[in-house]
Amino acid sequence: MLINVPETVVSDALRGMAAAHPELTVDVENRVIVRRDAPVAGQVALISGGGSGHEPLHGGFVGPGMLSAACPGEVFTSPVPDQMVRAAAAVDSGAGVLFIVKNYTGDVLNFDMAAELAEDEGIQVAKVLVNDDVAVTDSLFTAGRRGTGATLFVEKIAGAAADEGQPLERVESVARQVNENSRSFGVALSACTTPAKGTPTFDLPPGELELGIGIHGEPGRERRPMMTSREIADFSVNAVLDDLEPHNPVLVLVNGMGATPLLELYGYSAEVQRVLAERGVAVARTLVGNYVTSLDMAGASVTLCQVDEELLRLWDAPVSTPGLRWGR
């Protein structure tokens, strides 16, 4: 691994992020990443966070048109409430704060506690839970569906609504609508390796893949012999569509898990588009790349979000973050 020692991986990464992105304020000691112009007067602030190892989620999505702040935890470990309260105090302009929480038990508990503490300090807080993964109902890390790729859609679209000066109730409503209209399914071609463990997090023999994997290496629906990109797309996209059943156009995220090159992701995207066309689903926009990763895992996930004209307008709105940028 390209690291010094496992104990300093997150801090080292934050120091590098601070040097590379002067438009952000990176508190390495307290592990809070804030857009430098925060708080923005009259604007709802969006805060998210989670375990490190999923980059660019979440710190890479801090900036105009998306998150106001992000709280990175240790690798695959929830940030602590103190981080979130510190972030809320740094970005709240008086218009309120929206916590965007992926559905993992540690994240849910810690964000709930942070919301109570922030409200004790006079900060108005709303929360939205992201639970888009159709692969399994419960997992080692969750009660209910896991929060995965739809987190990007929620952060981008709700961030655009906040950027326009919409009130907290409306920004929260938009975020919930995006989550409710989104579904994801992921596939692992190899296991990931955490710096602390130094070995793969689960056993996946050569020539096999795991269908329905989570972003922490959680088990999926089933293990099979290696499949072609076409076969994986058939399985994954149909699993999403059978649950979502969209009647409007969709946003498509073809997301790499960290170790799959763009050459393969674009080829996989072509197969995803084929299945959508065969199922009569119109595609509004497509995003391909590594956005919600799992360290060095090879594989990909597909996320679909059904959109109306308003959600599509907010998706297209300008955004300027290290991990996502257009229109500015």
GROMACS .gro file of C-alpha atoms in nm:
model
  328
    1MET     CA    1   0.000   0.000   0.000
    2LEU     CA    2   0.109   0.356  -0.069
    3ILE     CA    3   0.097   0.458   0.298
    4ASN     CA    4   0.325   0.537   0.590
    5VAL     CA    5   0.161   0.342   0.872
    6PRO     CA    6  -0.203   0.231   0.905
    7GLU     CA    7  -0.259   0.453   1.208
    8THR     CA    8  -0.204   0.777   1.010
    9VAL     CA    9  -0.375   0.692   0.680
   10VAL     CA   10  -0.674   0.923   0.733
   11SER     CA   11  -0.472   1.211   0.876
   12ASP     CA   12  -0.217   1.186   0.596
   13ALA     CA   13  -0.493   1.193   0.336
   14LEU     CA   14  -0.652   1.498   0.499
   15ARG     CA   15  -0.319   1.682   0.498
   16GLY     CA   16  -0.283   1.607   0.130
   17MET     CA   17  -0.638   1.721   0.062
   18ALA     CA   18  -0.574   2.049   0.241
   19ALA     CA   19  -0.266   2.114   0.027
   20ALA     CA   20  -0.442   2.026  -0.298
   21HIS     CA   21  -0.766   2.217  -0.236
   22PRO     CA   22  -0.721   2.562  -0.083
   23GLU     CA   23  -1.090   2.626  -0.153
   24LEU     CA   24  -1.159   2.397   0.144
   25THR     CA   25  -1.084   2.438   0.512
   26VAL     CA   26  -0.953   2.103   0.634
   27ASP     CA   27  -0.924   2.054   1.009
   28VAL     CA   28  -0.691   1.755   1.022
   29GLU     CA   29  -0.691   1.720   1.400
   30ASN     CA   30  -1.069   1.729   1.441
   31ARG     CA   31  -1.140   1.568   1.103
   32VAL     CA   32  -1.383   1.816   0.956
   33ILE     CA   33  -1.379   1.938   0.594
   34VAL     CA   34  -1.563   2.267   0.530
   35ARG     CA   35  -1.609   2.484   0.221
   36ARG     CA   36  -1.394   2.790   0.282
   37ASP     CA   37  -1.676   3.042   0.226
   38ALA     CA   38  -1.900   2.884   0.494
   39PRO     CA   39  -2.131   2.981   0.644
   40VAL     CA   40  -2.315   3.117   0.341
   41ALA     CA   41  -2.573   3.375   0.449
   42GLY     CA   42  -2.932   3.263   0.416
   43GLN     CA   43  -2.838   2.920   0.281
   44VAL     CA   44  -2.921   2.579   0.426
   45ALA     CA   45  -2.604   2.385   0.505
   46LEU     CA   46  -2.561   2.021   0.403
   47ILE     CA   47  -2.342   1.790   0.610
   48SER     CA   48  -2.258   1.428   0.548
   49GLY     CA   49  -1.986   1.188   0.649
   50GLY     CA   50  -1.893   0.830   0.707
   51GLY     CA   51  -1.599   0.598   0.724
   52SER     CA   52  -1.296   0.679   0.512
   53GLY     CA   53  -1.213   0.449   0.222
   54HIS     CA   54  -1.504   0.553  -0.003
   55GLU     CA   55  -1.336   0.853  -0.165
   56PRO     CA   56  -1.429   1.088  -0.317
   57LEU     CA   57  -1.737   1.033  -0.095
   58HIS     CA   58  -1.778   1.246   0.120
   59GLY     CA   59  -1.498   1.499   0.150
   60GLY     CA   60  -1.456   1.521  -0.225
   61PHE     CA   61  -1.814   1.648  -0.256
   62VAL     CA   62  -1.769   1.956  -0.036
   63GLY     CA   63  -1.814   2.282  -0.222
   64PRO     CA   64  -2.065   2.514  -0.391
   65GLY     CA   65  -2.367   2.325  -0.518
   66MET     CA   66  -2.315   2.021  -0.299
   67LEU     CA   67  -2.202   1.968   0.064
   68SER     CA   68  -2.113   2.244   0.307
   69ALA     CA   69  -1.907   2.009   0.523
   70ALA     CA   70  -1.804   1.645   0.559
   71CYS     CA   71  -1.687   1.440   0.855
   72PRO     CA   72  -1.449   1.149   0.775
   73GLY     CA   73  -1.420   0.866   1.024
   74GLU     CA   74  -1.154   0.600   1.043
   75VAL     CA   75  -1.153   0.353   0.755
   76PHE     CA   76  -1.501   0.197   0.732
   77THR     CA   77  -1.589   0.347   1.072
   78SER     CA   78  -1.848   0.612   1.147
   79PRO     CA   79  -1.735   0.961   1.246
   80VAL     CA   80  -1.817   1.060   1.602
   81PRO     CA   81  -2.090   1.307   1.706
   82ASP     CA   82  -1.837   1.573   1.810
   83GLN     CA   83  -1.718   1.596   1.448
   84MET     CA   84  -2.070   1.655   1.320
   85VAL     CA   85  -2.152   1.913   1.585
   86ARG     CA   86  -1.829   2.098   1.508
   87ALA     CA   87  -1.917   2.089   1.137
   88ALA     CA   88  -2.269   2.215   1.202
   89ALA     CA   89  -2.141   2.508   1.406
   90ALA     CA   90  -1.895   2.597   1.130
   91VAL     CA   91  -2.148   2.604   0.845
   92ASP     CA   92  -2.483   2.705   0.998
   93SER     CA   93  -2.593   3.049   0.878
   94GLY     CA   94  -2.916   3.040   1.075
   95ALA     CA   95  -3.109   2.877   0.790
   96GLY     CA   96  -3.064   2.528   0.935
   97VAL     CA   97  -2.857   2.220   0.864
   98LEU     CA   98  -2.946   1.899   0.680
   99PHE     CA   99  -2.766   1.581   0.784
  100ILE     CA  100  -2.741   1.328   0.497
  101VAL     CA  101  -2.689   0.985   0.654
  102LYS     CA  102  -2.615   0.653   0.484
  103ASN     CA  103  -2.807   0.368   0.645
  104TYR     CA  104  -2.535   0.202   0.850
  105THR     CA  105  -2.597   0.146   1.219
  106GLY     CA  106  -2.298   0.344   1.346
  107ASP     CA  107  -2.368   0.639   1.117
  108VAL     CA  108  -2.736   0.649   1.213
  109LEU     CA  109  -2.669   0.640   1.588
  110ASN     CA  110  -2.393   0.899   1.578
  111PHE     CA  111  -2.577   1.141   1.350
  112ASP     CA  112  -2.887   1.110   1.571
  113MET     CA  113  -2.681   1.199   1.876
  114ALA     CA  114  -2.512   1.485   1.690
  115ALA     CA  115  -2.850   1.626   1.586
  116GLU     CA  116  -2.961   1.638   1.949
  117LEU     CA  117  -2.639   1.808   2.058
  118ALA     CA  118  -2.655   2.060   1.774
  119GLU     CA  119  -3.016   2.144   1.853
  120ASP     CA  120  -2.915   2.203   2.216
  121GLU     CA  121  -2.680   2.468   2.076
  122GLY     CA  122  -2.964   2.637   1.889
  123ILE     CA  123  -2.898   2.490   1.544
  124GLN     CA  124  -3.204   2.372   1.351
  125VAL     CA  125  -3.133   2.022   1.215
  126ALA     CA  126  -3.314   1.796   0.970
  127LYS     CA  127  -3.200   1.445   0.872
  128VAL     CA  128  -3.239   1.231   0.560
  129LEU     CA  129  -3.152   0.860   0.555
  130VAL     CA  130  -3.016   0.711   0.231
  131ASN     CA  131  -3.114   0.345   0.185
  132ASP     CA  132  -3.103   0.267  -0.187
  133ASP     CA  133  -2.935  -0.075  -0.210
  134VAL     CA  134  -3.175  -0.343  -0.338
  135ALA     CA  135  -2.931  -0.633  -0.295
  136VAL     CA  136  -3.022  -0.732   0.060
  137THR     CA  137  -3.273  -0.619   0.322
  138ASP     CA  138  -3.040  -0.644   0.621
  139SER     CA  139  -2.662  -0.681   0.641
  140LEU     CA  140  -2.377  -0.702   0.889
  141PHE     CA  141  -2.377  -0.322   0.913
  142THR     CA  142  -2.745  -0.228   0.882
  143ALA     CA  143  -3.103  -0.276   0.978
  144GLY     CA  144  -3.282  -0.230   0.649
  145ARG     CA  145  -3.131  -0.145   0.314
  146ARG     CA  146  -2.777  -0.009   0.287
  147GLY     CA  147  -2.700   0.343   0.170
  148THR     CA  148  -2.472   0.342  -0.134
  149GLY     CA  149  -2.457   0.519  -0.471
  150ALA     CA  150  -2.774   0.725  -0.430
  151THR     CA  151  -2.586   0.927  -0.169
  152LEU     CA  152  -2.421   1.113  -0.457
  153PHE     CA  153  -2.758   1.194  -0.615
  154VAL     CA  154  -2.901   1.313  -0.282
  155GLU     CA  155  -2.601   1.533  -0.204
  156LYS     CA  156  -2.589   1.687  -0.552
  157ILE     CA  157  -2.960   1.756  -0.601
  158ALA     CA  158  -3.031   1.872  -0.245
  159GLY     CA  159  -2.712   2.077  -0.261
  160ALA     CA  160  -2.841   2.257  -0.569
  161ALA     CA  161  -3.169   2.331  -0.392
  162ALA     CA  162  -2.976   2.476  -0.096
  163ASP     CA  163  -2.755   2.675  -0.332
  164GLU     CA  164  -3.070   2.845  -0.465
  165GLY     CA  165  -3.166   2.957  -0.115
  166GLN     CA  166  -3.457   2.716  -0.074
  167PRO     CA  167  -3.571   2.670   0.290
  168LEU     CA  168  -3.472   2.374   0.505
  169GLU     CA  169  -3.812   2.204   0.474
  170ARG     CA  170  -3.788   2.211   0.094
  171VAL     CA  171  -3.426   2.097   0.081
  172GLU     CA  172  -3.513   1.807   0.311
  173SER     CA  173  -3.815   1.719   0.097
  174VAL     CA  174  -3.605   1.718  -0.221
  175ALA     CA  175  -3.343   1.495  -0.056
  176ARG     CA  176  -3.611   1.247   0.055
  177GLN     CA  177  -3.765   1.246  -0.292
  178VAL     CA  178  -3.429   1.164  -0.451
  179ASN     CA  179  -3.368   0.879  -0.208
  180GLU     CA  180  -3.716   0.736  -0.260
  181ASN     CA  181  -3.665   0.747  -0.638
  182SER     CA  182  -3.321   0.579  -0.631
  183ARG     CA  183  -3.204   0.219  -0.627
  184SER     CA  184  -2.858   0.057  -0.648
  185PHE     CA  185  -2.693  -0.281  -0.699
  186GLY     CA  186  -2.321  -0.360  -0.673
  187VAL     CA  187  -2.091  -0.640  -0.782
  188ALA     CA  188  -1.744  -0.729  -0.648
  189LEU     CA  189  -1.477  -0.893  -0.863
  190SER     CA  190  -1.226  -0.886  -0.577
  191ALA     CA  191  -1.225  -0.814  -0.205
  192CYS     CA  192  -1.090  -0.490  -0.062
  193THR     CA  193  -0.800  -0.468   0.183
  194THR     CA  194  -0.810  -0.229   0.477
  195PRO     CA  195  -0.481  -0.070   0.588
  196ALA     CA  196  -0.520  -0.200   0.943
  197LYS     CA  197  -0.587  -0.560   0.840
  198GLY     CA  198  -0.348  -0.578   0.548
  199THR     CA  199  -0.530  -0.874   0.394
  200PRO     CA  200  -0.858  -0.903   0.199
  201THR     CA  201  -1.171  -0.846   0.408
  202PHE     CA  202  -1.337  -1.160   0.273
  203ASP     CA  203  -1.243  -1.465   0.070
  204LEU     CA  204  -1.332  -1.441  -0.298
  205PRO     CA  205  -1.147  -1.709  -0.494
  206PRO     CA  206  -1.009  -1.630  -0.841
  207GLY     CA  207  -1.270  -1.681  -1.112
  208GLU     CA  208  -1.564  -1.594  -0.888
  209LEU     CA  209  -1.764  -1.279  -0.816
  210GLU     CA  210  -2.004  -1.162  -0.548
  211LEU     CA  211  -2.340  -1.024  -0.659
  212GLY     CA  212  -2.497  -0.757  -0.439
  213ILE     CA  213  -2.187  -0.662  -0.243
  214GLY     CA  214  -2.184  -0.370   0.001
  215ILE     CA  215  -1.928  -0.090   0.012
  216HIS     CA  216  -1.759  -0.237   0.322
  217GLY     CA  217  -1.715  -0.584   0.178
  218GLU     CA  218  -2.042  -0.714   0.321
  219PRO     CA  219  -2.179  -1.033   0.165
  220GLY     CA  220  -2.423  -0.998  -0.122
  221ARG     CA  221  -2.705  -1.207  -0.261
  222GLU     CA  222  -2.494  -1.487  -0.401
  223ARG     CA  223  -2.154  -1.591  -0.533
  224ARG     CA  224  -2.112  -1.715  -0.889
  225PRO     CA  225  -1.842  -1.810  -1.136
  226MET     CA  226  -1.710  -1.507  -1.325
  227MET     CA  227  -1.964  -1.356  -1.564
  228THR     CA  228  -1.925  -1.131  -1.866
  229SER     CA  229  -1.995  -0.760  -1.847
  230ARG     CA  230  -2.314  -0.825  -2.043
  231GLU     CA  231  -2.433  -1.090  -1.799
  232ILE     CA  232  -2.351  -0.876  -1.495
  233ALA     CA  233  -2.545  -0.583  -1.643
  234ASP     CA  234  -2.845  -0.807  -1.712
  235PHE     CA  235  -2.849  -0.927  -1.352
  236SER     CA  236  -2.776  -0.593  -1.183
  237VAL     CA  237  -2.995  -0.358  -1.387
  238ASN     CA  238  -3.292  -0.594  -1.382
  239ALA     CA  239  -3.258  -0.626  -1.003
  240VAL     CA  240  -3.280  -0.246  -0.978
  241LEU     CA  241  -3.564  -0.210  -1.228
  242ASP     CA  242  -3.771  -0.486  -1.072
  243ASP     CA  243  -3.769  -0.282  -0.751
  244LEU     CA  244  -3.784   0.073  -0.888
  245GLU     CA  245  -4.018   0.033  -1.190
  246PRO     CA  246  -3.954   0.386  -1.321
  247HIS     CA  247  -4.214   0.569  -1.532
  248ASN     CA  248  -3.995   0.879  -1.582
  249PRO     CA  249  -3.644   0.915  -1.727
  250VAL     CA  250  -3.358   0.816  -1.498
  251LEU     CA  251  -3.019   0.941  -1.395
  252VAL     CA  252  -2.763   0.662  -1.431
  253LEU     CA  253  -2.453   0.625  -1.216
  254VAL     CA  254  -2.209   0.355  -1.325
  255ASN     CA  255  -1.976   0.362  -1.029
  256GLY     CA  256  -1.639   0.194  -0.991
  257MET     CA  257  -1.559   0.036  -0.655
  258GLY     CA  258  -1.199   0.162  -0.659
  259ALA     CA  259  -0.983  -0.074  -0.864
  260THR     CA  260  -1.177  -0.111  -1.188
  261PRO     CA  261  -1.033   0.102  -1.472
  262LEU     CA  262  -1.245   0.340  -1.678
  263LEU     CA  263  -1.190   0.124  -1.986
  264GLU     CA  264  -1.395  -0.149  -1.817
  265LEU     CA  265  -1.644   0.091  -1.658
  266TYR     CA  266  -1.733   0.249  -1.990
  267GLY     CA  267  -1.775  -0.095  -2.144
  268TYR     CA  268  -2.000  -0.190  -1.854
  269SER     CA  269  -2.190   0.135  -1.898
  270ALA     CA  270  -2.264   0.037  -2.258
  271GLU     CA  271  -2.420  -0.286  -2.134
  272VAL     CA  272  -2.620  -0.099  -1.869
  273GLN     CA  273  -2.757   0.130  -2.140
  274ARG     CA  274  -2.849  -0.175  -2.350
  275VAL     CA  275  -3.055  -0.328  -2.070
  276LEU     CA  276  -3.231   0.002  -2.000
  277ALA     CA  277  -3.320   0.036  -2.367
  278GLU     CA  278  -3.451  -0.321  -2.377
  279ARG     CA  279  -3.669  -0.245  -2.074
  280GLY     CA  280  -3.797   0.078  -2.232
  281VAL     CA  281  -3.638   0.308  -1.971
  282ALA     CA  282  -3.541   0.655  -2.095
  283VAL     CA  283  -3.202   0.787  -1.978
  284ALA     CA  284  -3.176   1.155  -1.888
  285ARG     CA  285  -2.808   1.172  -1.782
  286THR     CA  286  -2.523   0.925  -1.725
  287LEU     CA  287  -2.224   0.956  -1.494
  288VAL     CA  288  -1.937   0.703  -1.513
  289GLY     CA  289  -1.641   0.683  -1.276
  290ASN     CA  290  -1.519   0.615  -0.924
  291TYR     CA  291  -1.743   0.811  -0.686
  292VAL     CA  292  -1.854   0.579  -0.403
  293THR     CA  293  -1.565   0.339  -0.365
  294SER     CA  294  -1.449   0.060  -0.137
  295LEU     CA  295  -1.072   0.108  -0.114
  296ASP     CA  296  -0.907  -0.123  -0.370
  297MET     CA  297  -1.209  -0.340  -0.448
  298ALA     CA  298  -1.257  -0.433  -0.813
  299GLY     CA  299  -1.616  -0.417  -0.928
  300ALA     CA  300  -1.895  -0.174  -1.003
  301SER     CA  301  -2.236  -0.060  -0.892
  302VAL     CA  302  -2.532   0.077  -1.084
  303THR     CA  303  -2.759   0.343  -0.938
  304LEU     CA  304  -3.074   0.469  -1.108
  305CYS     CA  305  -3.271   0.775  -0.996
  306GLN     CA  306  -3.609   0.850  -1.149
  307VAL     CA  307  -3.633   1.225  -1.213
  308ASP     CA  308  -3.893   1.482  -1.310
  309GLU     CA  309  -3.812   1.816  -1.472
  310GLU     CA  310  -3.736   1.983  -1.139
  311LEU     CA  311  -3.499   1.713  -1.014
  312LEU     CA  312  -3.323   1.709  -1.351
  313ARG     CA  313  -3.286   2.086  -1.341
  314LEU     CA  314  -3.127   2.062  -0.997
  315TRP     CA  315  -2.897   1.783  -1.115
  316ASP     CA  316  -2.778   2.001  -1.404
  317ALA     CA  317  -2.721   2.303  -1.179
  318PRO     CA  318  -2.357   2.416  -1.137
  319VAL     CA  319  -2.137   2.234  -0.888
  320SER     CA  320  -1.775   2.290  -0.788
  321THR     CA  321  -1.615   2.026  -0.566
  322PRO     CA  322  -1.294   1.822  -0.588
  323GLY     CA  323  -1.490   1.513  -0.697
  324LEU     CA  324  -1.771   1.660  -0.908
  325ARG     CA  325  -1.759   1.978  -1.114
  326TRP     CA  326  -1.958   2.129  -1.398
  327GLY     CA  327  -2.129   2.452  -1.501
  328ARG     CA  328  -1.901   2.693  -1.312
   0.00000   0.00000   0.00000
